[in-house]
Amino acid sequence: MPRGNAAQSKVHYQGKDEDFIIFVDDAESVRKWKDDRSIPLAQVVSGFKIFVTHKHGAQGVLDSASKSTLENEFGTSNEDDCMIKIMEGGSIQETEAAERTGSKNDTMGARQNAH
């Protein structure tokens, strides 16, 4: 059975000095949140962590955003407020990770398919 082929959704925000990424549960939950702000962030965001890609767009290496980086871009270092601004002004991106297949029991030695 393939593993690792779950869909991955994120919001990419292109700032003045950095590109910011937050991971979300799915694109539909972000759209619903934009229409109804009474939905808690915990039901939309997948982990309360903001990442920067050092101006490499949505595909760069993800590093944690420092408080000073958040302060310079959004005027606050409060991560909840920054996430709201990222979701308001960012673009939703959905990707499906390639499935991984492989040996599940290496102790059985080399396996060859006989056809």
Short mmCIF file of C-alpha atoms in Angstrom, two decimals:
data_model
loop_
_atom_site.label_atom_id
_atom_site.label_comp_id
_atom_site.label_asym_id
_atom_site.label_seq_id
_atom_site.Cartn_x
_atom_site.Cartn_y
_atom_site.Cartn_z
CA MET A 1 0.00 0.00 0.00
CA PRO A 2 1.46 3.40 -0.94
CA ARG A 3 2.34 5.79 1.83
CA GLY A 4 2.86 9.55 1.95
CA ASN A 5 0.44 10.54 -0.79
CA ALA A 6 -1.72 12.85 1.31
CA ALA A 7 -2.69 16.24 -0.06
CA GLN A 8 -0.81 19.18 1.40
CA SER A 9 -2.29 22.67 1.54
CA LYS A 10 -0.48 25.87 2.39
CA VAL A 11 -0.91 29.61 2.11
CA HIS A 12 1.93 31.58 0.51
CA TYR A 13 2.27 35.29 1.25
CA GLN A 14 4.81 37.35 -0.67
CA GLY A 15 6.04 40.10 1.62
CA LYS A 16 8.37 43.04 1.08
CA ASP A 17 11.50 41.24 2.24
CA GLU A 18 10.46 37.59 2.71
CA ASP A 19 8.03 34.96 1.47
CA PHE A 20 5.89 33.48 4.25
CA ILE A 21 4.26 30.04 4.37
CA ILE A 22 1.71 28.57 6.75
CA PHE A 23 0.29 25.08 6.45
CA VAL A 24 -3.47 24.68 6.58
CA ASP A 25 -5.79 21.68 6.86
CA ASP A 26 -7.26 22.24 3.40
CA ALA A 27 -8.07 25.01 0.95
CA GLU A 28 -11.80 24.76 1.59
CA SER A 29 -11.38 25.50 5.31
CA VAL A 30 -9.43 28.68 4.44
CA ARG A 31 -12.19 29.79 2.05
CA LYS A 32 -14.83 29.14 4.72
CA TRP A 33 -12.76 31.06 7.28
CA LYS A 34 -12.51 34.05 4.92
CA ASP A 35 -16.31 34.10 4.67
CA ASP A 36 -16.96 33.43 8.37
CA ARG A 37 -14.35 34.80 10.79
CA SER A 38 -16.10 33.16 13.75
CA ILE A 39 -14.38 29.89 12.77
CA PRO A 40 -11.40 29.43 15.14
CA LEU A 41 -7.91 29.46 13.64
CA ALA A 42 -7.29 26.05 15.19
CA GLN A 43 -9.83 24.56 12.75
CA VAL A 44 -8.04 26.08 9.75
CA VAL A 45 -4.31 26.13 10.50
CA SER A 46 -2.34 22.90 10.60
CA GLY A 47 0.18 23.72 13.31
CA PHE A 48 0.74 27.24 14.57
CA LYS A 49 4.07 27.84 12.85
CA ILE A 50 5.04 30.49 10.31
CA PHE A 51 7.84 29.70 7.88
CA VAL A 52 9.99 31.88 5.60
CA THR A 53 11.57 30.80 2.31
CA HIS A 54 14.13 33.62 1.96
CA LYS A 55 12.55 35.02 -1.24
CA HIS A 56 12.38 31.62 -2.95
CA GLY A 57 8.61 31.65 -3.37
CA ALA A 58 6.44 28.81 -2.14
CA GLN A 59 8.99 26.12 -3.04
CA GLY A 60 12.09 27.19 -1.13
CA VAL A 61 13.67 25.80 2.01
CA LEU A 62 11.38 26.42 4.98
CA ASP A 63 12.89 28.09 8.04
CA SER A 64 11.02 29.32 11.09
CA ALA A 65 10.13 32.99 10.94
CA SER A 66 11.83 35.02 13.67
CA LYS A 67 9.92 37.51 15.78
CA SER A 68 11.91 40.37 14.24
CA THR A 69 11.03 39.19 10.71
CA LEU A 70 7.34 39.10 11.64
CA GLU A 71 7.61 42.52 13.30
CA ASN A 72 9.28 44.05 10.23
CA GLU A 73 6.69 42.66 7.79
CA PHE A 74 3.43 42.77 9.73
CA GLY A 75 4.08 45.33 12.48
CA THR A 76 3.57 42.71 15.19
CA SER A 77 5.30 39.58 16.41
CA ASN A 78 2.02 38.00 17.56
CA GLU A 79 1.86 34.84 15.43
CA ASP A 80 -1.96 34.66 15.48
CA ASP A 81 -2.24 38.18 14.06
CA CYS A 82 0.43 37.41 11.46
CA MET A 83 -1.35 34.21 10.40
CA ILE A 84 -4.57 36.14 9.89
CA LYS A 85 -2.74 38.64 7.65
CA ILE A 86 -1.07 35.81 5.72
CA MET A 87 -4.40 34.07 5.12
CA GLU A 88 -6.08 37.36 4.11
CA GLY A 89 -3.41 38.39 1.62
CA GLY A 90 -1.81 35.11 0.61
CA SER A 91 -2.53 32.59 -2.10
CA ILE A 92 -3.74 29.07 -1.32
CA GLN A 93 -1.66 26.28 -2.81
CA GLU A 94 -2.54 22.62 -2.86
CA THR A 95 -0.11 19.86 -3.75
CA GLU A 96 -0.27 16.10 -3.62
CA ALA A 97 2.90 14.46 -2.43
CA ALA A 98 4.20 11.61 -4.54
CA GLU A 99 3.40 8.28 -3.05
CA ARG A 100 6.21 6.27 -1.57
CA THR A 101 6.45 2.57 -2.06
CA GLY A 102 9.15 0.35 -0.81
CA SER A 103 10.15 -2.71 1.07
CA LYS A 104 8.20 -3.17 4.25
CA ASN A 105 10.32 -6.00 5.66
CA ASP A 106 13.99 -5.88 4.79
CA THR A 107 14.73 -8.99 6.87
CA MET A 108 13.21 -11.15 4.14
CA GLY A 109 16.16 -10.51 1.85
CA ALA A 110 16.15 -9.40 -1.76
CA ARG A 111 12.84 -9.82 -3.50
CA GLN A 112 12.30 -10.22 -7.17
CA ASN A 113 9.03 -10.30 -9.00
CA ALA A 114 8.70 -13.43 -11.11
CA HIS A 115 6.72 -12.83 -14.28
#
